[in-house]
XYZ file of C-alpha atoms in Angstrom:
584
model
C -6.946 24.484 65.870
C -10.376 26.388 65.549
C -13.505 25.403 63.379
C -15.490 27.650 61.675
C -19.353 26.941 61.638
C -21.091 27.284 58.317
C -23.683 30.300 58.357
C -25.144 30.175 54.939
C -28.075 29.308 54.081
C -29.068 25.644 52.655
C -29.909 27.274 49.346
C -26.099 28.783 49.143
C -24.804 25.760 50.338
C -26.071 23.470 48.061
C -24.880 25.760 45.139
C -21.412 26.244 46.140
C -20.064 23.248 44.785
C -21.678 23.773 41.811
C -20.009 27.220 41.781
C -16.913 26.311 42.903
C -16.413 24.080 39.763
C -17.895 26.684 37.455
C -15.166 29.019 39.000
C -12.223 26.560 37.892
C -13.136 26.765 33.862
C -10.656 28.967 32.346
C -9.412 30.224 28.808
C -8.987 25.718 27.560
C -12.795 25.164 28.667
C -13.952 27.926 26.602
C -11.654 27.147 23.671
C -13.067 23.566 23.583
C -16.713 24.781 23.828
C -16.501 27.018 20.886
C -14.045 24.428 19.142
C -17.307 21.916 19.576
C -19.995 24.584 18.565
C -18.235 25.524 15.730
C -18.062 21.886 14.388
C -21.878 21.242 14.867
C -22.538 24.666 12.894
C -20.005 23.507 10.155
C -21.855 19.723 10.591
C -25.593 21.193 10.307
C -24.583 24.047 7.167
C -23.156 21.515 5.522
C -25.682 18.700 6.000
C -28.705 20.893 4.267
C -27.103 20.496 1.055
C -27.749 16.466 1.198
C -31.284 16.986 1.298
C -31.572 19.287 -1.553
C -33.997 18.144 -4.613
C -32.382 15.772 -7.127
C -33.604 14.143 -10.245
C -31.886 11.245 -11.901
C -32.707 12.726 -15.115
C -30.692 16.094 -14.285
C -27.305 16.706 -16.254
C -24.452 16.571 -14.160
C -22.075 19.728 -13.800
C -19.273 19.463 -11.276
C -17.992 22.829 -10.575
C -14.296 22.852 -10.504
C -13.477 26.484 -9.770
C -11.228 26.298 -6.713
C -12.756 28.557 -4.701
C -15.700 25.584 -4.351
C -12.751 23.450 -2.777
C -13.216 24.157 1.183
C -17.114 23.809 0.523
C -15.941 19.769 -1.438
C -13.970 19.160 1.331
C -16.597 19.470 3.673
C -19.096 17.558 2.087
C -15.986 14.522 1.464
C -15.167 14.937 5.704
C -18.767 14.229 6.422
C -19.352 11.478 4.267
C -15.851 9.858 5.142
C -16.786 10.096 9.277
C -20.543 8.582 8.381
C -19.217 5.915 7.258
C -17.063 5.090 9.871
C -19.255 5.383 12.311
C -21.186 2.786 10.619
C -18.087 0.749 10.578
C -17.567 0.899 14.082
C -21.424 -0.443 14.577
C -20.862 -3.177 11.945
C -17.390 -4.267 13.200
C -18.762 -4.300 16.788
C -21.932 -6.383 15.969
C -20.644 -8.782 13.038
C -17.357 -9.345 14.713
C -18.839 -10.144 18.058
C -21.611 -12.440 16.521
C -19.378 -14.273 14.489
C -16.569 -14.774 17.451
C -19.176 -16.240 19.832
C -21.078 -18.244 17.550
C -19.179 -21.343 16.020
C -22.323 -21.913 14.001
C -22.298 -18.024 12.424
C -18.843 -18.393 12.251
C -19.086 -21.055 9.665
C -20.957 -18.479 7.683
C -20.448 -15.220 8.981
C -16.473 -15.556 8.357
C -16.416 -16.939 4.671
C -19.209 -14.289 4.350
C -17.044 -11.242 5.153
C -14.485 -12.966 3.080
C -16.732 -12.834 0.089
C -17.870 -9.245 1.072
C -14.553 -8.232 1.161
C -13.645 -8.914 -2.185
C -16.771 -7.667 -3.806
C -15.210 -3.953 -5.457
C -16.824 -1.240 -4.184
C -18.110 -0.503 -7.845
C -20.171 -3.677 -7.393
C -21.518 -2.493 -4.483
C -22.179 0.584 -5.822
C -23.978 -0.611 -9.137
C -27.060 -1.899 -6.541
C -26.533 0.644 -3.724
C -27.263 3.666 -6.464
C -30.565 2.218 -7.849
C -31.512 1.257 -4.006
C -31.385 4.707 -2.569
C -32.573 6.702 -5.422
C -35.414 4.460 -4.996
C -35.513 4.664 -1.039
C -35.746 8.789 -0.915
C -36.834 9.714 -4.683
C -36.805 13.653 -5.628
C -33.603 13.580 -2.659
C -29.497 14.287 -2.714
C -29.949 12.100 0.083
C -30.262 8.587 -2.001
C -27.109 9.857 -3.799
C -25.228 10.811 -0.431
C -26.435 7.095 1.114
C -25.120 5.422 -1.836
C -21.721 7.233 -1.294
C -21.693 6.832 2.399
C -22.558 2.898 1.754
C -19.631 2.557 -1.381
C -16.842 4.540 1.294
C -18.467 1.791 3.936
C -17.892 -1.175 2.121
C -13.944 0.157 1.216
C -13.342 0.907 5.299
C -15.431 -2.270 7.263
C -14.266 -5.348 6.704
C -10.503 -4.524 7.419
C -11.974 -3.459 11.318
C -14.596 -6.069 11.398
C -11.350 -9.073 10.748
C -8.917 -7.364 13.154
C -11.701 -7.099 15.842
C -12.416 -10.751 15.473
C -9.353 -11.650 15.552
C -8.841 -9.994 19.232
C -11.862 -11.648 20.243
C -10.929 -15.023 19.484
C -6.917 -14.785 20.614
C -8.388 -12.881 23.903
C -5.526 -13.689 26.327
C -5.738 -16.630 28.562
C -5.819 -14.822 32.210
C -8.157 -12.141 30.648
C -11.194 -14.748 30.156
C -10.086 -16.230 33.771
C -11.046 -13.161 35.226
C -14.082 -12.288 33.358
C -15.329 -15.808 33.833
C -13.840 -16.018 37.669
C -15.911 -12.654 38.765
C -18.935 -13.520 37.042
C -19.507 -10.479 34.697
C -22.100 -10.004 32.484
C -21.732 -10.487 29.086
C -22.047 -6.368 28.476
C -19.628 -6.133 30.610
C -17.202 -8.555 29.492
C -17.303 -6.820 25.983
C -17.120 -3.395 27.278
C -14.495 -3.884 29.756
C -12.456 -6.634 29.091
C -12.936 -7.490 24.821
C -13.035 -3.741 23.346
C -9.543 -2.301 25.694
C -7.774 -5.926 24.733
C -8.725 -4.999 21.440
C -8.512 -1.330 21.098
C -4.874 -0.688 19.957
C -5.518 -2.641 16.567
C -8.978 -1.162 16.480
C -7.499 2.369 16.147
C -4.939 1.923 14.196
C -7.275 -0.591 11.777
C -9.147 2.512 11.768
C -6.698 4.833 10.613
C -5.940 2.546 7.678
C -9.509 1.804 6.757
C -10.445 5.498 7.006
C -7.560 6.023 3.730
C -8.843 2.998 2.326
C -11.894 5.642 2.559
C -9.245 8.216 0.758
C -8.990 5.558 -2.204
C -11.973 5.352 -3.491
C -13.429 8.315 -2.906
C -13.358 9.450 -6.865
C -15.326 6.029 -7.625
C -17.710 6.640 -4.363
C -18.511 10.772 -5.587
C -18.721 10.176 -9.527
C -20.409 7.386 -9.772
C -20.850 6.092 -13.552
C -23.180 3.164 -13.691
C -25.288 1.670 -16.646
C -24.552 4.940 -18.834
C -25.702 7.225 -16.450
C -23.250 9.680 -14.689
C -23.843 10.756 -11.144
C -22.011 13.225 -9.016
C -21.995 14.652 -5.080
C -19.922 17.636 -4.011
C -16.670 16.775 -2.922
C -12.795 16.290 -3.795
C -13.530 12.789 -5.536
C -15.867 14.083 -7.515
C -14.057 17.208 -8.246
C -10.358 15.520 -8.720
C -12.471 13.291 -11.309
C -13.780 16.282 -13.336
C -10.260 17.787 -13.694
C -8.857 14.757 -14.458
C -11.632 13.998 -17.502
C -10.566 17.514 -18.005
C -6.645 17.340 -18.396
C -6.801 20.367 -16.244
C -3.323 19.729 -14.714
C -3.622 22.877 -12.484
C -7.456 22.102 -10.498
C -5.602 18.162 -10.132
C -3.036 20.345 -8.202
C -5.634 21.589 -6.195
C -7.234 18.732 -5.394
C -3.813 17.274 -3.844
C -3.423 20.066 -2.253
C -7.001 20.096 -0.804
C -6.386 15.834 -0.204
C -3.189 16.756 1.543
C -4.407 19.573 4.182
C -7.495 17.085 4.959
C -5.157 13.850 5.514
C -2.893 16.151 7.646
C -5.716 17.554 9.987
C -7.431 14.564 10.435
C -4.692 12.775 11.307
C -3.857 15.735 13.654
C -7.458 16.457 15.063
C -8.495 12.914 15.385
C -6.510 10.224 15.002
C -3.024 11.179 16.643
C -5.249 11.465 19.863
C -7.217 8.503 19.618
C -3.788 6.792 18.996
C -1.953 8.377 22.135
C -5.395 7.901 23.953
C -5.257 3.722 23.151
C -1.516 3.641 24.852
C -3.434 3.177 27.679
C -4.837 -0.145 26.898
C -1.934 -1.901 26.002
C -1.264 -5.357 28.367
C 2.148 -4.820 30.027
C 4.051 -5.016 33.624
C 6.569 -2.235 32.870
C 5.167 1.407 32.126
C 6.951 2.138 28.437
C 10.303 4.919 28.588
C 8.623 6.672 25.819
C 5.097 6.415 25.156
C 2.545 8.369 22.058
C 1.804 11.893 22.785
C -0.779 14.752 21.391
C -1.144 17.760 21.686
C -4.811 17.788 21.051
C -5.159 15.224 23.394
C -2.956 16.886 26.501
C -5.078 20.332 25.724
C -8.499 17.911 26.232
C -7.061 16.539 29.473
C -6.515 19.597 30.557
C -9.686 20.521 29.899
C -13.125 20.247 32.670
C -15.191 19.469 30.210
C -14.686 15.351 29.557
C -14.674 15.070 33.552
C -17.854 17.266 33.645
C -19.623 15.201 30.643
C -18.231 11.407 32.358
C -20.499 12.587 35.446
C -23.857 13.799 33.263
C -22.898 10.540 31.579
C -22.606 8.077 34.587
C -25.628 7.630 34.641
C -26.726 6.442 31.584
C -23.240 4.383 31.565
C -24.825 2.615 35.039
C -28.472 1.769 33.164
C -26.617 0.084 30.393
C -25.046 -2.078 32.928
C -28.018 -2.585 34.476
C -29.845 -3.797 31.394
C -27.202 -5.972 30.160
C -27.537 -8.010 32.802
C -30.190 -9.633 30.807
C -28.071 -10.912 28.504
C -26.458 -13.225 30.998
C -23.172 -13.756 32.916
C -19.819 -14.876 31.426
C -20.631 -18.294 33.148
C -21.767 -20.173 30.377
C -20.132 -24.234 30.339
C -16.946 -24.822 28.225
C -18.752 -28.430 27.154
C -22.123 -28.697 26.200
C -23.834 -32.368 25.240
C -23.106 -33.506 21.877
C -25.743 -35.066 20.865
C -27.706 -31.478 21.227
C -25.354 -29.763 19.546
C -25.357 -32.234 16.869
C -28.841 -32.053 16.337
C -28.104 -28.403 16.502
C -25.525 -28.224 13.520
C -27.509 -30.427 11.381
C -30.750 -27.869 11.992
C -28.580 -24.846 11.082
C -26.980 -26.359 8.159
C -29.906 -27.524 6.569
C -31.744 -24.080 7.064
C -28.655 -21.962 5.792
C -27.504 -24.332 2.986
C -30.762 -24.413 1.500
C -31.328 -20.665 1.399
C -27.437 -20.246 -0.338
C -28.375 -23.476 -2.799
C -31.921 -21.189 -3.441
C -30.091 -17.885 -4.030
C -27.752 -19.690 -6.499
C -30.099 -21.364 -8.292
C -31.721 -18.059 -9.240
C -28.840 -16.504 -10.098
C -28.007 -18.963 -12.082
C -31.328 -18.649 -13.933
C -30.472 -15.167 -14.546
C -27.477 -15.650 -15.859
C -28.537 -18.599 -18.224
C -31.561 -16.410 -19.742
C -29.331 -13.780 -20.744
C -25.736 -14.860 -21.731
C -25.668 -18.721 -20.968
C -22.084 -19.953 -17.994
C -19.841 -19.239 -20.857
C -19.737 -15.658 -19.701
C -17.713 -16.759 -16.870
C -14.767 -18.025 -18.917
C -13.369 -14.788 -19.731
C -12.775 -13.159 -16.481
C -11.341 -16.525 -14.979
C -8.311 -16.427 -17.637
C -8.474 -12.422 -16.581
C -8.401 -13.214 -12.997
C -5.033 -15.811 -13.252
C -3.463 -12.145 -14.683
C -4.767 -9.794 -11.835
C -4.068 -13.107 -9.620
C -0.248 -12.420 -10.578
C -0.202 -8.906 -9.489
C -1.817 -9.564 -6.568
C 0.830 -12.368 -5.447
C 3.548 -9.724 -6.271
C 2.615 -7.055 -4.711
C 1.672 -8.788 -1.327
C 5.266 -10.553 -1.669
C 7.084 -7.306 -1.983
C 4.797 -5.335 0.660
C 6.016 -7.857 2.884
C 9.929 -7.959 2.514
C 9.397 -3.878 2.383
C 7.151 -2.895 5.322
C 7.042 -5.488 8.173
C 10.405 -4.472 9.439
C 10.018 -0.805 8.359
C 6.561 -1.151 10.572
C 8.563 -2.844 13.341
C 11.047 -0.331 13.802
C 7.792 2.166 13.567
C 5.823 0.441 16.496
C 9.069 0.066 18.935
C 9.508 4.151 18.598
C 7.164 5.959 19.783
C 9.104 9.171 18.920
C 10.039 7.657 15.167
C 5.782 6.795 15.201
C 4.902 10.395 15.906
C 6.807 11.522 12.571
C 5.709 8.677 10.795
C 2.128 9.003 11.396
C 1.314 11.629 9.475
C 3.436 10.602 6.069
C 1.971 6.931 6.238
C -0.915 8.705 6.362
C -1.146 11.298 3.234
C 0.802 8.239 1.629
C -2.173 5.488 2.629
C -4.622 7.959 1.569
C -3.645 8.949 -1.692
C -5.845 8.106 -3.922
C -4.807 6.056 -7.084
C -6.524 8.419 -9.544
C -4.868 11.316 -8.602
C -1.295 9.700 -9.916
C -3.605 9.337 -13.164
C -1.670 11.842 -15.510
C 1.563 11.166 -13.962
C 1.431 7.527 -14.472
C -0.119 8.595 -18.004
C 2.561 10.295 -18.492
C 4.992 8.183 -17.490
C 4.310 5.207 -19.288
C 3.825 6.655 -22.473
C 7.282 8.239 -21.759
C 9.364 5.282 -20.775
C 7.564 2.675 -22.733
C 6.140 0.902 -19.727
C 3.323 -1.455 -19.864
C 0.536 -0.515 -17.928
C 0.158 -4.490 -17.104
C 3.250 -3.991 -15.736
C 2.578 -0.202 -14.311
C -0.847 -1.092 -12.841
C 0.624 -3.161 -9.991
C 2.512 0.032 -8.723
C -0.767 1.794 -8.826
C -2.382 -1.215 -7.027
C -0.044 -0.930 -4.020
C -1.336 2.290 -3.243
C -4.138 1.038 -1.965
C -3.093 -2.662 -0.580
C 0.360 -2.047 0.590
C -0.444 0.262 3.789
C -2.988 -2.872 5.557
C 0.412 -4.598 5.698
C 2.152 -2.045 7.467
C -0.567 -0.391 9.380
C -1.257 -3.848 10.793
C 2.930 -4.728 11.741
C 2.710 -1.208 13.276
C -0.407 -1.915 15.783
C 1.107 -5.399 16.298
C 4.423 -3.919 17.121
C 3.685 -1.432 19.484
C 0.816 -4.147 21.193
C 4.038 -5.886 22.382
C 4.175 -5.342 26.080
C 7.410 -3.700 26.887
C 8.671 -5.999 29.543
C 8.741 -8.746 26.888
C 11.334 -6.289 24.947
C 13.301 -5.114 28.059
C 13.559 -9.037 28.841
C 15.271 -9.408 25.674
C 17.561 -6.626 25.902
C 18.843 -7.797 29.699
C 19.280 -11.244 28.150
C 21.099 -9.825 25.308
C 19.252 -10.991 22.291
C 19.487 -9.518 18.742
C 19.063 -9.488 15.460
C 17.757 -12.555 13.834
C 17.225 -14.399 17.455
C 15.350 -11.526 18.580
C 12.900 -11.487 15.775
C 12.680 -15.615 16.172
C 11.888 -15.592 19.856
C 9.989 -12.014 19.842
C 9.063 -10.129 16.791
C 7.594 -12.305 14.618
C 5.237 -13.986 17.371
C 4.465 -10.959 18.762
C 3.341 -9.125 15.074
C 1.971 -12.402 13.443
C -1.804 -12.371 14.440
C -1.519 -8.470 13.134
C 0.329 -9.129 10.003
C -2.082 -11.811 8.925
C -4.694 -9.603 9.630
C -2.793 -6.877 6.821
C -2.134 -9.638 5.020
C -6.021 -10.882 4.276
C -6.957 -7.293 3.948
C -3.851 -6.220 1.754
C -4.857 -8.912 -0.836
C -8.399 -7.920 -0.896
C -7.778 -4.329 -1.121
C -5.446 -5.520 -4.229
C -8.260 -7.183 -6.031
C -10.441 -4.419 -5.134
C -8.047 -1.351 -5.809
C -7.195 -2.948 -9.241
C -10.775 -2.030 -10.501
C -9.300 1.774 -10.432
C -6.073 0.631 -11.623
C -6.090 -1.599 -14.637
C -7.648 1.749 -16.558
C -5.627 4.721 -16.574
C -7.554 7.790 -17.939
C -6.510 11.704 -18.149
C -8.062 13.784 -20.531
C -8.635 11.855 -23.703
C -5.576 9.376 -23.261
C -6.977 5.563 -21.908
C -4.756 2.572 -21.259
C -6.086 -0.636 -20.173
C -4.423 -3.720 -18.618
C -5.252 -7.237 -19.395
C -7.087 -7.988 -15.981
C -10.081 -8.867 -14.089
C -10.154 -5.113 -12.642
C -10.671 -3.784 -15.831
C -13.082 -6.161 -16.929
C -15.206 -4.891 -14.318
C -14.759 -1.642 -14.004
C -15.913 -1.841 -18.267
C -19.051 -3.669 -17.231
C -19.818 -1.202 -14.476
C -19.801 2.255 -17.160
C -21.892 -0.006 -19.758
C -24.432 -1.416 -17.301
C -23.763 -4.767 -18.468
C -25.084 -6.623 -15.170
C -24.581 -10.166 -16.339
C -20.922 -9.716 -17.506
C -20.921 -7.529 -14.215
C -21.909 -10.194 -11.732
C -19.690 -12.728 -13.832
C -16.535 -10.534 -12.730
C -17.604 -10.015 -9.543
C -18.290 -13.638 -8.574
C -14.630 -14.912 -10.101
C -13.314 -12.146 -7.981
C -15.225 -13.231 -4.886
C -13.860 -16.798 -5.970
C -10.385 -15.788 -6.110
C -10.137 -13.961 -3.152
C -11.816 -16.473 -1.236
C -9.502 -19.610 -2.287
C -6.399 -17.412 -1.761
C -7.654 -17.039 1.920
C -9.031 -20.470 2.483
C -5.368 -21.693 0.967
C -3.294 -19.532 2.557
C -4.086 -16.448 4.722
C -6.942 -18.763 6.672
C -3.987 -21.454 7.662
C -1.962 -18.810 9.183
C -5.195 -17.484 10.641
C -5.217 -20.911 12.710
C -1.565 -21.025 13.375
C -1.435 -17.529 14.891
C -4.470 -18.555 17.180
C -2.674 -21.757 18.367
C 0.551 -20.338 18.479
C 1.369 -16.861 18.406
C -1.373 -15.863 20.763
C 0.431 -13.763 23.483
């Protein structure tokens, strides 16, 4: 054996590492850098057209000439990845707040309930005056009012399946935060978010084409007899259709289609295969999610590379949550305090919602008297109906189409995508063919408009049955199969305990995204051809184009109303059940 003594200087030596690694980057590292570049040019070009000048007096003029298409899709990718990102924030704040509070809780979860079945026109109606008034002269109030409406269609379906993982956090995983004394940054970052990340992602997926949905309603915004419009496909798959210009609608699909497709490719087929890795099991899965986007990352220098220029800001954070506390805190606290506590909070929070109805209720009085909420609760009992049906038949459809989904990872990797184009369809784009085809077969559009509702609602269902399937840990189903138990055993003993926290989950969402989608499905419009259902959607969605706020706040408080009772009477029981129960 012989040694060899190191001759170089200090200089060299200390830049040979450095080197070496430099050395190792081949054709993938340079691929991915330009890949990246390329997206922050395409970010940055595209950006300077929300700041352009904008006056609310301006006539609106969508340009529909095809070639304007790649530029609309753009504008529609930006706007739909804004508002996730705010989604993530909000999901990861409200959802943690209202998990370890019980006092939020009592308001924070009938609040997201209420938010949840406010339509995204109703939203809209205030979030267009707000930012017009917030950056006057600016495309930018227009673009924060659209970013806001796509929010409000893609958080609350994250924000309930993160609290749900947070509150059904398994047994031996709050041992060992609590046994090892973490913080409580660390408990959330290590422990909460992977237990919770599988349902996250795929939550994600199916809130990003609730995104899809109402992107017409979130780019061509029609409120109080004024029309506003933003580049993009919503806004340019609504001009067409106002049009009857069968041919641009083609476009837009297309254009829809090829953006569904690569995101779903670029973005969330990796995330998806990425999350396998949290999933709580024994046994390492036969078959498990692959990407190819993801494998060419991995083989890539450039996420080990950024993880050690990141390190250290990853170690800071740990080091300054460490004033929030540890995860020591007493399972019992005195009850005396705690009364004292709840009678404090309640009288504080009641008193502000008595105050905030007692003004509205002012308003209301002054201007059209209570009777105005009569009509849209007889309208709400028929848009009630649909609802019921559709959630029914959503269920006996897609729970054990989703099951057989999850369990396949090779069967999920062709499903993906087509769940995907299918979840993100939006409704008015089946506008002149469901024109068409009721006047052709005679059918109702009270009848028609539920089919068009379930284009929006139907997916939460089977998004959710998906994520819940494939969060079953894989010993649990190889156990089965050794002990030879199938078909209606197996989904006793297994299935349905194992998807039932996530199907509930679809199931709250799936109703409100019913109330919500029928807003932009009780009215059917292509080119000068309208049909209206009997409904509280299009009750709405008629006070919305006229400006009529106190009929509009009328329909959007029965809807809240409905929503919420259907949840407290139903979807809130199983809620309970699945915690004390079905918890794995």
């Amino acid at each position: 054996m012989s040694f060899r003594t190191d001759t170089r200087s200090p200089e060299k030596a200390a830049r040979t590492p450095l080197a070496g690694r430099l050395s190792q980057f081949s054709w993938v590292d340079a691929a991915v850098a330009a890949a990246v570049l390329v997206l922050l040019y395409v970010v940055l070009r595209v950006g300077q057209g929300t700041t352009v000048a904008f006056s609310t007096h301006q006539n609106v003029d969508v340009d529909t000439d095809p070639a304007q298409l790649p530029y609309d899709a753009a504008r529609s990718l930006l706007r739909m990845f804004a508002a996730l990102a705010a989604s993530v924030v909000f999901t990861f704040g409200y959802a943690y707040a209202a998990a370890k509070s019980r006092r939020l809780e009592r308001i924070l979860v009938p609040a997201l309930d209420i938010l949840q079945s406010v339509p995204v026109l109703g939203f809209l109606t205030v979030a267009v005056t707000g930012f017009i008034a917030l950056f006057p002269g600016s495309m930018l109030g227009l673009e924060c009012a659209a970013i806001f409406a796509i929010f409000t269609s893609q958080a609350w379906n994250m924000t309930f399946g993160f609290y749900y993982s947070l509150t059904s956090l398994p047994r031996e995983l709050d041992e060992l935060s609590r046994s090892f004394g973490f913080t409580r940054w660390m408990r959330f970052w290590k422990v909460e978010v992977p237990a919770g990340m599988i349902g996250l992602v795929w939550n994600g997926m199916m809130s990003f084409g609730g995104g899809w949905f109402f992107l017409v309603a979130s780019e061509a915004i029609s409120v109080n007899n004024q029309r506003y419009a933003l580049p993009g496909v919503g806004s340019y798959a609504g001009a067409a259709i106002a049009d009857g210009d069968l041919a641009k609608v083609g476009w837009a699909i297309l254009t829809m289609a090829v953006m569904v497709i690569g995101v779903n490719f670029l973005f969330w087929r990796p995330l998806t295969a990425w999350a396998e890795k949290f999933k709580n099991e024994q046994s390492e899965a036969s078959e498990v999610q692959r990407s190819y986007v993801l494998d060419f990352l991995r083989t890539s220098h450039w996420p080990r590379l950024l993880g050690r220029v990141l390190r250290p800001v990853g170690r800071g954070l740990g080091r300054a949550g460490r004033l929030l506390g540890t995860d020591d805190r007493p399972l019992s606290v005195d009850p005396v305090r705690r009364r004292r506590g709840d009678v404090a909070f309640t009288l504080v929070a009641g008193g502000l919602i008595v105050w905030g109805l007692a003004d509205l209720g002012h308003y209301l009085y002054d201007r059209t008297g209570f009777g105005v909420f009569g009509e849209p609760l007889l309208l709400g009992l028929a848009t009630l109906v649909r609802v019921v049906i559709l959630v029914a038949l959503a269920t006996v459809i897609w729970v054990p189409i989703g099951v057989k989904i999850g369990f396949s990872p090779r069967l999920t990797r062709i499903a993906q995508p087509v769940v995907q184009v299918l979840a993100s369809f939006p409704a008015n784009f089946m506008f002149p063919l469901a024109v068409w085809f009721f006047l052709k077969t005679g059918l109702s559009i009270n009848i028609g408009g539920t089919l068009l509702m379930a284009l929006g609602a139907q997916w939460y269902i089977l998004f959710n049955t998906i994520a819940g399937a494939m969060a079953i840990p894989t010993d649990l189903r190889e156990a089965m199969d050794d002990l030879g138990i199938t078909g209606w055993q197996r989904w006793r003993r297994l299935i349905i305990p194992g998807i039932f926290p996530s199907y509930v989950t679809g199931g709250i969402t799936a109703s409100g995204g019913a109330w919500n989608a029928s807003i932009v499905s009780e009215v059917v419009t292509f080119g000068g051809t309208t049909l209206t259902a009997t409904g509280l959607g299009a009750y709405i969605a008629k006070a919305t184009e006229s400006g009529d706020y106190p009929h509009l706040i009328a329909g959007v408080a029965v809807m809240s109303l409905y929503v919420v009772a259907l949840n407290r009477l139903l979807w809130r029981r199983l809620y309970r059940l699945a915690e004390t129960r079905y918890s794995l």
